[in-house]
Amino acid sequence: MSATAPEEAIPRRGILTICVMLATIMQALDSTIANVALRHMQGSLAASTDEITWVLTSYTLMAAIMTPPTGFLTERMGRKNVFILTVIGFTIASALCGMAASMTQIVLFRVLQGAFGAPLVPLSQMVLLDSYPPEKHGQAMAIWGQGVMLGPILGPTLGGYFTEFYNWRWCFFINLPIGIITALGLWYSMPKTRPNAEHRFDWTGFVMLSVALCALQLVLDRGQIKDWFGSTEIVVECAMAILFFYMFFVHIFTTDRPFIAPKLFLDRNLSVGLVYVFLFGVILLASMALMPLFVQDMLNYPVFTAGVVLSPRGLGSMLAMIVVGRIIGKVDTRLIIGFGSAMLLLSLYQSYTISLDVDVWILVKIGIIQGIGMGAMFVPLSTITFASIAPSDRPAATSMFSLMRNVGSAIGV
């Protein structure tokens, strides 16, 4: 796919951009939309508190494992084929989750959903970077960032609405029309790329990284339930995570064709961007996960009301991304990131001072400020990270970017 699309390709590029946005929102939405429906799912499926958490854990585990191989899959099968296949697979898995009649079924279908959904975010990012010329990468990342950030933000609102007025199963059925439209649009608008059948896969590195990520995710998801290091299970999983991460890093620095090329980390923009997006996930997505629980459990807001109260965060984020997308390249990027960081700090400080007597408008104000900070910081961060990365290295780089954001958010939560 050429990074400088001809003028006659612009109408089709617009369709491609819309489809990429839909795929990003669909995947990002499912990372949070089921959270507010867990209690209703628990009663419907006759599950215990420990069992129902696997609805979330199974998805995040498989998403973490299947994000890194995205670069290899696009090289071996062709980007268009992988994108359409993952959209179709994610849509089918979503339908199966909505029809699940037992805990075993929904956990299995969530595993499938995580496996097919993991490549969607890095694929959407690399497609937009390759579809727009370098001078418009800021606008492209603003579009992409809206999907990545609005999905988790709108998840609790939509999940609360469907759960309260319809059924928790609609949290998954909502993906069906979006998935069908996205797959058809990608088939029409996305140019083909030639697969590289000779591209070899580093199975050893993949297995090591998968085991390490799986063990780390289990520690983070089940630590509180199992009393952290008072549990033998958590101690064993933590030891496995440390051991396999160590083996993975030793492997990629000593093998000829590593799973992730160490040379990529020599790019300063990429390395700094990965650190920043990791911290972004730790600090920000953690607060996004905690606030719905606070509003529902401590303030006793109905599930739909809680979603409405938290939705202004999405408005602030969208407004900031639209503005930043227009001024990026004209204003010093460091000033934009600094402004976004200041807004985030202000929102986090105000969140720290709230109590059980907090007024609803205070929560709305905090959400708007936080949304503005998120949008102002995420767009330039996504642009700068890949500013000096060669197009051939973008699949691996975008996969690492998504992986670090997911790992950071898991640790933060």
CSV table of C-alpha atoms in Angstrom, one decimal:
chain,number,residue,atom,x,y,z
A,1,MET,CA,0.0,0.0,0.0
A,2,SER,CA,1.5,3.3,-1.0
A,3,ALA,CA,2.0,6.0,1.6
A,4,THR,CA,1.2,8.6,-1.0
A,5,ALA,CA,-2.2,7.8,-2.4
A,6,PRO,CA,-3.1,9.4,-5.7
A,7,GLU,CA,-5.9,12.0,-5.8
A,8,GLU,CA,-8.3,9.6,-7.6
A,9,ALA,CA,-8.0,7.2,-4.7
A,10,ILE,CA,-9.2,9.8,-2.1
A,11,PRO,CA,-12.9,8.8,-2.2
A,12,ARG,CA,-12.1,5.2,-1.7
A,13,ARG,CA,-9.6,6.2,1.0
A,14,GLY,CA,-12.5,8.0,2.8
A,15,ILE,CA,-14.5,4.7,2.9
A,16,LEU,CA,-11.4,2.9,4.1
A,17,THR,CA,-10.9,5.4,6.9
A,18,ILE,CA,-14.5,4.9,8.0
A,19,CYS,CA,-14.2,1.1,8.0
A,20,VAL,CA,-10.9,1.2,9.9
A,21,MET,CA,-12.6,3.5,12.5
A,22,LEU,CA,-15.5,1.1,12.9
A,23,ALA,CA,-13.1,-1.9,13.4
A,24,THR,CA,-11.1,0.0,16.0
A,25,ILE,CA,-14.2,1.1,17.9
A,26,MET,CA,-15.7,-2.4,17.7
A,27,GLN,CA,-12.6,-3.9,19.3
A,28,ALA,CA,-12.0,-1.2,21.8
A,29,LEU,CA,-15.7,-1.2,22.8
A,30,ASP,CA,-15.6,-4.8,23.8
A,31,SER,CA,-12.8,-4.3,26.2
A,32,THR,CA,-15.2,-2.5,28.6
A,33,ILE,CA,-18.8,-3.0,27.5
A,34,ALA,CA,-19.2,-6.3,29.3
A,35,ASN,CA,-17.9,-4.9,32.6
A,36,VAL,CA,-21.1,-3.3,33.8
A,37,ALA,CA,-23.1,-6.4,32.8
A,38,LEU,CA,-21.1,-8.9,34.8
A,39,ARG,CA,-23.7,-9.1,37.6
A,40,HIS,CA,-26.5,-9.8,35.2
A,41,MET,CA,-24.4,-12.4,33.4
A,42,GLN,CA,-23.6,-14.0,36.6
A,43,GLY,CA,-27.2,-14.5,37.5
A,44,SER,CA,-28.2,-15.6,34.0
A,45,LEU,CA,-25.4,-18.2,33.7
A,46,ALA,CA,-25.6,-19.3,37.3
A,47,ALA,CA,-21.9,-18.5,37.9
A,48,SER,CA,-19.9,-17.8,41.0
A,49,THR,CA,-18.1,-14.5,41.6
A,50,ASP,CA,-14.8,-16.2,40.8
A,51,GLU,CA,-16.1,-17.9,37.6
A,52,ILE,CA,-17.7,-14.7,36.1
A,53,THR,CA,-14.4,-12.9,36.2
A,54,TRP,CA,-13.1,-15.3,33.5
A,55,VAL,CA,-15.5,-13.5,31.1
A,56,LEU,CA,-13.0,-10.6,31.3
A,57,THR,CA,-9.8,-12.6,31.9
A,58,SER,CA,-10.2,-14.9,29.0
A,59,TYR,CA,-10.6,-12.0,26.6
A,60,THR,CA,-7.7,-10.0,27.9
A,61,LEU,CA,-5.4,-13.1,28.0
A,62,MET,CA,-6.0,-14.0,24.4
A,63,ALA,CA,-5.8,-10.4,23.2
A,64,ALA,CA,-2.4,-10.0,24.9
A,65,ILE,CA,-1.1,-13.2,23.3
A,66,MET,CA,-2.3,-12.6,19.8
A,67,THR,CA,-1.3,-8.9,19.5
A,68,PRO,CA,2.5,-9.5,18.9
A,69,PRO,CA,2.0,-11.9,15.9
A,70,THR,CA,0.1,-9.3,13.9
A,71,GLY,CA,3.1,-8.2,11.9
A,72,PHE,CA,4.0,-11.7,10.9
A,73,LEU,CA,0.4,-12.5,9.9
A,74,THR,CA,0.2,-9.4,7.6
A,75,GLU,CA,3.5,-10.4,5.9
A,76,ARG,CA,2.6,-14.0,5.4
A,77,MET,CA,-1.1,-13.7,4.5
A,78,GLY,CA,-1.4,-10.2,3.2
A,79,ARG,CA,-2.8,-7.2,5.1
A,80,LYS,CA,-6.2,-7.1,3.4
A,81,ASN,CA,-6.8,-10.8,3.9
A,82,VAL,CA,-5.8,-10.7,7.6
A,83,PHE,CA,-7.9,-7.6,8.3
A,84,ILE,CA,-11.1,-9.0,6.7
A,85,LEU,CA,-10.6,-12.4,8.3
A,86,THR,CA,-10.2,-10.9,11.8
A,87,VAL,CA,-13.2,-8.7,11.4
A,88,ILE,CA,-15.4,-11.7,10.3
A,89,GLY,CA,-14.0,-13.9,13.1
A,90,PHE,CA,-14.6,-11.2,15.7
A,91,THR,CA,-18.1,-10.7,14.5
A,92,ILE,CA,-19.0,-14.4,14.6
A,93,ALA,CA,-17.4,-14.8,18.0
A,94,SER,CA,-19.4,-11.8,19.3
A,95,ALA,CA,-22.6,-13.5,18.0
A,96,LEU,CA,-21.6,-16.7,19.8
A,97,CYS,CA,-21.0,-14.8,23.0
A,98,GLY,CA,-24.5,-13.4,22.9
A,99,MET,CA,-26.0,-16.8,22.4
A,100,ALA,CA,-23.9,-18.5,25.1
A,101,ALA,CA,-25.9,-20.7,27.4
A,102,SER,CA,-23.3,-21.6,30.0
A,103,MET,CA,-20.0,-20.3,31.6
A,104,THR,CA,-18.0,-22.8,29.6
A,105,GLN,CA,-19.4,-21.6,26.3
A,106,ILE,CA,-19.0,-17.9,27.0
A,107,VAL,CA,-15.4,-18.2,28.2
A,108,LEU,CA,-14.6,-20.3,25.1
A,109,PHE,CA,-16.3,-17.7,22.8
A,110,ARG,CA,-14.5,-14.8,24.6
A,111,VAL,CA,-11.2,-16.5,23.9
A,112,LEU,CA,-12.1,-16.6,20.2
A,113,GLN,CA,-13.2,-13.0,20.4
A,114,GLY,CA,-9.9,-11.9,22.0
A,115,ALA,CA,-7.9,-13.9,19.4
A,116,PHE,CA,-9.6,-12.3,16.4
A,117,GLY,CA,-9.9,-8.9,18.0
A,118,ALA,CA,-6.3,-8.5,19.0
A,119,PRO,CA,-4.9,-7.7,15.5
A,120,LEU,CA,-7.7,-5.1,14.7
A,121,VAL,CA,-6.1,-2.1,16.6
A,122,PRO,CA,-2.5,-2.5,15.2
A,123,LEU,CA,-3.9,-3.3,11.8
A,124,SER,CA,-6.0,-0.2,11.8
A,125,GLN,CA,-3.1,2.0,12.9
A,126,MET,CA,-0.7,0.7,10.2
A,127,VAL,CA,-3.4,0.9,7.4
A,128,LEU,CA,-4.0,4.6,8.2
A,129,LEU,CA,-0.3,5.4,8.4
A,130,ASP,CA,0.2,3.9,5.0
A,131,SER,CA,-2.9,5.4,3.5
A,132,TYR,CA,-2.1,9.0,4.3
A,133,PRO,CA,1.0,11.0,3.3
A,134,PRO,CA,3.5,11.8,6.1
A,135,GLU,CA,2.3,15.4,6.4
A,136,LYS,CA,-1.2,14.1,7.2
A,137,HIS,CA,-0.2,11.4,9.7
A,138,GLY,CA,-1.3,13.7,12.6
A,139,GLN,CA,-4.8,13.9,11.2
A,140,ALA,CA,-4.8,10.1,10.6
A,141,MET,CA,-3.8,9.4,14.2
A,142,ALA,CA,-6.4,11.8,15.4
A,143,ILE,CA,-9.0,9.7,13.6
A,144,TRP,CA,-7.5,6.5,14.8
A,145,GLY,CA,-7.2,7.8,18.4
A,146,GLN,CA,-10.9,8.6,18.5
A,147,GLY,CA,-11.7,5.0,17.9
A,148,VAL,CA,-9.2,3.7,20.4
A,149,MET,CA,-10.2,6.0,23.2
A,150,LEU,CA,-13.9,6.4,22.5
A,151,GLY,CA,-14.4,2.6,22.6
A,152,PRO,CA,-13.5,2.1,26.2
A,153,ILE,CA,-15.1,5.3,27.2
A,154,LEU,CA,-18.5,4.5,25.6
A,155,GLY,CA,-18.4,0.9,26.6
A,156,PRO,CA,-19.9,1.4,30.1
A,157,THR,CA,-22.6,3.7,28.7
A,158,LEU,CA,-23.7,1.3,26.0
A,159,GLY,CA,-23.3,-1.7,28.2
A,160,GLY,CA,-25.5,-0.1,30.9
A,161,TYR,CA,-28.2,0.9,28.4
A,162,PHE,CA,-28.4,-2.6,26.9
A,163,THR,CA,-28.3,-4.3,30.2
A,164,GLU,CA,-31.0,-2.2,31.9
A,165,PHE,CA,-33.4,-1.8,29.0
A,166,TYR,CA,-32.8,-5.0,26.9
A,167,ASN,CA,-30.5,-7.8,27.9
A,168,TRP,CA,-26.8,-8.3,28.5
A,169,ARG,CA,-26.6,-10.4,25.3
A,170,TRP,CA,-27.0,-7.2,23.3
A,171,CYS,CA,-23.6,-6.1,24.6
A,172,PHE,CA,-22.3,-8.6,22.1
A,173,PHE,CA,-25.0,-8.6,19.4
A,174,ILE,CA,-24.3,-4.9,18.8
A,175,ASN,CA,-21.1,-6.0,16.9
A,176,LEU,CA,-23.0,-7.8,14.2
A,177,PRO,CA,-24.1,-4.9,12.0
A,178,ILE,CA,-20.8,-3.1,12.6
A,179,GLY,CA,-18.8,-6.1,11.7
A,180,ILE,CA,-20.8,-6.8,8.5
A,181,ILE,CA,-20.5,-3.2,7.3
A,182,THR,CA,-16.8,-3.1,8.2
A,183,ALA,CA,-16.0,-6.4,6.3
A,184,LEU,CA,-17.8,-5.3,3.2
A,185,GLY,CA,-16.2,-1.8,3.3
A,186,LEU,CA,-12.7,-3.2,3.7
A,187,TRP,CA,-13.3,-5.7,0.8
A,188,TYR,CA,-14.3,-2.8,-1.5
A,189,SER,CA,-11.9,-0.1,-0.4
A,190,MET,CA,-8.7,-1.7,0.8
A,191,PRO,CA,-5.9,-2.4,-1.8
A,192,LYS,CA,-4.3,-5.8,-1.7
A,193,THR,CA,-0.7,-6.3,-0.6
A,194,ARG,CA,1.5,-9.2,-1.8
A,195,PRO,CA,2.0,-11.9,0.8
A,196,ASN,CA,5.5,-13.0,1.5
A,197,ALA,CA,5.4,-16.8,1.7
A,198,GLU,CA,9.1,-17.0,2.6
A,199,HIS,CA,8.6,-15.0,5.8
A,200,ARG,CA,9.5,-17.3,8.7
A,201,PHE,CA,7.9,-17.2,12.1
A,202,ASP,CA,9.9,-17.4,15.3
A,203,TRP,CA,7.8,-19.9,17.2
A,204,THR,CA,10.3,-20.1,20.1
A,205,GLY,CA,10.1,-16.4,20.8
A,206,PHE,CA,6.3,-16.4,20.4
A,207,VAL,CA,5.8,-19.2,22.9
A,208,MET,CA,8.1,-17.6,25.4
A,209,LEU,CA,6.4,-14.2,25.1
A,210,SER,CA,2.9,-15.8,25.2
A,211,VAL,CA,3.6,-17.8,28.4
A,212,ALA,CA,5.1,-14.7,30.0
A,213,LEU,CA,2.1,-12.5,29.1
A,214,CYS,CA,-0.4,-15.2,30.1
A,215,ALA,CA,1.2,-15.6,33.5
A,216,LEU,CA,1.4,-11.8,34.0
A,217,GLN,CA,-2.2,-11.3,33.1
A,218,LEU,CA,-3.3,-14.1,35.4
A,219,VAL,CA,-1.4,-12.5,38.3
A,220,LEU,CA,-3.0,-9.1,37.6
A,221,ASP,CA,-6.5,-10.5,37.1
A,222,ARG,CA,-6.6,-13.0,39.9
A,223,GLY,CA,-4.3,-11.5,42.5
A,224,GLN,CA,-6.9,-9.7,44.4
A,225,ILE,CA,-9.2,-12.7,44.5
A,226,LYS,CA,-6.4,-15.0,45.6
A,227,ASP,CA,-4.9,-12.7,48.2
A,228,TRP,CA,-1.9,-11.9,46.0
A,229,PHE,CA,1.3,-13.5,47.2
A,230,GLY,CA,-0.5,-15.3,50.0
A,231,SER,CA,-1.6,-17.7,47.3
A,232,THR,CA,0.7,-20.4,45.8
A,233,GLU,CA,-1.0,-19.9,42.5
A,234,ILE,CA,0.0,-16.3,42.3
A,235,VAL,CA,3.5,-17.0,43.4
A,236,VAL,CA,3.9,-19.7,40.7
A,237,GLU,CA,2.4,-17.5,38.0
A,238,CYS,CA,4.6,-14.5,39.0
A,239,ALA,CA,7.7,-16.7,38.8
A,240,MET,CA,6.7,-18.0,35.4
A,241,ALA,CA,6.2,-14.5,34.1
A,242,ILE,CA,9.7,-13.4,35.3
A,243,LEU,CA,11.4,-16.5,34.0
A,244,PHE,CA,9.8,-16.5,30.5
A,245,PHE,CA,10.2,-12.7,30.0
A,246,TYR,CA,13.9,-13.2,30.8
A,247,MET,CA,14.2,-16.2,28.4
A,248,PHE,CA,12.3,-14.2,25.7
A,249,PHE,CA,14.7,-11.2,25.9
A,250,VAL,CA,17.8,-13.5,25.9
A,251,HIS,CA,16.3,-15.3,22.8
A,252,ILE,CA,15.6,-12.2,20.7
A,253,PHE,CA,19.2,-10.9,21.3
A,254,THR,CA,20.8,-14.2,20.4
A,255,THR,CA,18.9,-15.6,17.5
A,256,ASP,CA,19.2,-14.7,13.8
A,257,ARG,CA,15.5,-14.0,13.0
A,258,PRO,CA,13.9,-13.0,16.3
A,259,PHE,CA,10.2,-12.6,16.9
A,260,ILE,CA,10.7,-8.9,17.6
A,261,ALA,CA,13.8,-7.3,16.1
A,262,PRO,CA,15.9,-5.6,18.8
A,263,LYS,CA,17.0,-3.0,16.3
A,264,LEU,CA,13.6,-1.4,16.4
A,265,PHE,CA,14.3,-0.3,20.0
A,266,LEU,CA,17.3,1.8,18.7
A,267,ASP,CA,14.7,4.2,17.2
A,268,ARG,CA,14.4,6.8,20.0
A,269,ASN,CA,10.9,8.0,19.0
A,270,LEU,CA,9.6,4.4,19.1
A,271,SER,CA,11.3,3.6,22.4
A,272,VAL,CA,10.1,6.7,24.2
A,273,GLY,CA,6.6,6.3,22.7
A,274,LEU,CA,6.3,2.8,24.0
A,275,VAL,CA,7.3,4.0,27.5
A,276,TYR,CA,4.8,6.8,27.4
A,277,VAL,CA,1.9,4.7,26.1
A,278,PHE,CA,2.7,2.1,28.8
A,279,LEU,CA,2.4,4.8,31.5
A,280,PHE,CA,-0.7,6.2,29.7
A,281,GLY,CA,-2.3,2.8,30.2
A,282,VAL,CA,-1.2,2.4,33.8
A,283,ILE,CA,-2.5,5.8,35.0
A,284,LEU,CA,-5.4,6.6,32.8
A,285,LEU,CA,-7.2,3.4,31.8
A,286,ALA,CA,-7.0,2.4,35.5
A,287,SER,CA,-9.1,5.4,36.5
A,288,MET,CA,-11.5,4.7,33.6
A,289,ALA,CA,-12.1,1.2,35.0
A,290,LEU,CA,-12.4,2.3,38.7
A,291,MET,CA,-14.9,5.2,38.1
A,292,PRO,CA,-17.8,3.0,36.9
A,293,LEU,CA,-17.4,0.8,40.0
A,294,PHE,CA,-17.4,3.8,42.3
A,295,VAL,CA,-20.5,5.3,40.7
A,296,GLN,CA,-22.4,2.1,40.8
A,297,ASP,CA,-21.3,0.4,44.0
A,298,MET,CA,-20.6,3.4,46.3
A,299,LEU,CA,-23.0,6.0,45.0
A,300,ASN,CA,-25.7,3.4,44.1
A,301,TYR,CA,-26.4,4.9,40.6
A,302,PRO,CA,-28.4,2.6,38.3
A,303,VAL,CA,-26.3,1.0,35.6
A,304,PHE,CA,-27.6,3.2,32.8
A,305,THR,CA,-27.4,6.4,34.9
A,306,ALA,CA,-23.8,5.6,35.7
A,307,GLY,CA,-23.0,5.2,32.0
A,308,VAL,CA,-24.6,8.6,31.2
A,309,VAL,CA,-22.7,10.4,34.0
A,310,LEU,CA,-19.4,9.0,32.7
A,311,SER,CA,-20.1,9.7,29.0
A,312,PRO,CA,-18.9,13.4,28.9
A,313,ARG,CA,-15.4,12.0,29.1
A,314,GLY,CA,-15.9,10.9,25.5
A,315,LEU,CA,-17.1,14.3,24.4
A,316,GLY,CA,-14.0,16.0,25.8
A,317,SER,CA,-11.8,13.4,24.2
A,318,MET,CA,-13.4,13.8,20.8
A,319,LEU,CA,-13.2,17.6,20.9
A,320,ALA,CA,-9.5,17.5,21.8
A,321,MET,CA,-8.7,15.0,19.1
A,322,ILE,CA,-10.4,17.1,16.4
A,323,VAL,CA,-8.6,20.2,17.5
A,324,VAL,CA,-5.2,18.5,17.9
A,325,GLY,CA,-5.6,16.8,14.5
A,326,ARG,CA,-5.8,20.2,12.9
A,327,ILE,CA,-3.0,22.0,14.7
A,328,ILE,CA,-0.5,19.2,15.0
A,329,GLY,CA,2.5,20.1,12.7
A,330,LYS,CA,1.8,23.8,13.2
A,331,VAL,CA,2.3,23.9,17.0
A,332,ASP,CA,5.3,22.4,18.9
A,333,THR,CA,4.2,18.8,19.7
A,334,ARG,CA,5.9,19.0,23.1
A,335,LEU,CA,3.5,21.9,24.0
A,336,ILE,CA,0.5,19.8,23.0
A,337,ILE,CA,1.7,16.8,25.1
A,338,GLY,CA,2.5,19.1,28.0
A,339,PHE,CA,-1.0,20.6,27.9
A,340,GLY,CA,-2.6,17.1,27.7
A,341,SER,CA,-0.5,16.0,30.7
A,342,ALA,CA,-1.5,19.0,32.7
A,343,MET,CA,-5.2,18.4,32.1
A,344,LEU,CA,-4.8,14.7,33.1
A,345,LEU,CA,-3.0,15.7,36.3
A,346,LEU,CA,-5.8,18.1,37.1
A,347,SER,CA,-8.5,15.5,36.5
A,348,LEU,CA,-6.6,12.9,38.6
A,349,TYR,CA,-6.1,15.4,41.4
A,350,GLN,CA,-9.8,16.3,41.4
A,351,SER,CA,-10.7,12.5,41.3
A,352,TYR,CA,-8.5,12.1,44.4
A,353,THR,CA,-10.5,14.7,46.4
A,354,ILE,CA,-14.0,13.3,45.7
A,355,SER,CA,-16.0,11.7,48.5
A,356,LEU,CA,-19.4,9.9,48.8
A,357,ASP,CA,-21.1,13.3,48.9
A,358,VAL,CA,-19.8,14.3,45.5
A,359,ASP,CA,-22.2,16.1,43.2
A,360,VAL,CA,-23.0,14.6,39.9
A,361,TRP,CA,-21.8,17.7,38.0
A,362,ILE,CA,-18.4,17.4,39.7
A,363,LEU,CA,-18.1,13.9,38.1
A,364,VAL,CA,-19.2,15.4,34.7
A,365,LYS,CA,-16.5,18.1,35.0
A,366,ILE,CA,-13.8,15.7,35.9
A,367,GLY,CA,-14.8,13.5,33.0
A,368,ILE,CA,-14.6,16.4,30.5
A,369,ILE,CA,-11.2,17.5,31.7
A,370,GLN,CA,-9.9,14.0,31.6
A,371,GLY,CA,-11.2,13.5,28.1
A,372,ILE,CA,-9.6,16.7,26.9
A,373,GLY,CA,-6.3,15.6,28.4
A,374,MET,CA,-6.5,12.1,26.9
A,375,GLY,CA,-7.2,13.5,23.4
A,376,ALA,CA,-4.5,16.1,23.6
A,377,MET,CA,-1.9,13.6,24.7
A,378,PHE,CA,-2.7,10.5,22.7
A,379,VAL,CA,-2.8,12.0,19.2
A,380,PRO,CA,0.7,13.5,19.2
A,381,LEU,CA,2.1,10.5,21.0
A,382,SER,CA,0.7,8.1,18.4
A,383,THR,CA,2.1,10.3,15.6
A,384,ILE,CA,5.6,10.9,17.0
A,385,THR,CA,6.2,7.3,17.9
A,386,PHE,CA,6.1,6.2,14.3
A,387,ALA,CA,7.6,9.4,12.7
A,388,SER,CA,11.0,7.7,11.9
A,389,ILE,CA,9.9,4.1,11.5
A,390,ALA,CA,10.3,2.6,8.0
A,391,PRO,CA,7.0,1.4,6.4
A,392,SER,CA,8.4,-2.2,6.4
A,393,ASP,CA,8.8,-2.0,10.2
A,394,ARG,CA,5.3,-0.5,10.9
A,395,PRO,CA,3.5,-3.9,11.4
A,396,ALA,CA,5.9,-4.9,14.2
A,397,ALA,CA,6.0,-1.4,15.7
A,398,THR,CA,2.2,-0.9,15.8
A,399,SER,CA,1.8,-4.3,17.4
A,400,MET,CA,4.3,-3.4,20.2
A,401,PHE,CA,2.5,-0.1,20.7
A,402,SER,CA,-0.9,-1.8,21.2
A,403,LEU,CA,0.7,-4.5,23.4
A,404,MET,CA,2.4,-1.9,25.7
A,405,ARG,CA,-0.9,0.0,26.1
A,406,ASN,CA,-2.7,-3.2,26.9
A,407,VAL,CA,-0.1,-4.4,29.4
A,408,GLY,CA,0.0,-0.9,31.0
A,409,SER,CA,-3.8,-0.8,31.4
A,410,ALA,CA,-3.8,-4.4,32.9
A,411,ILE,CA,-1.2,-3.4,35.5
A,412,GLY,CA,-3.1,-0.1,36.3
A,413,VAL,CA,-6.4,-1.8,36.7
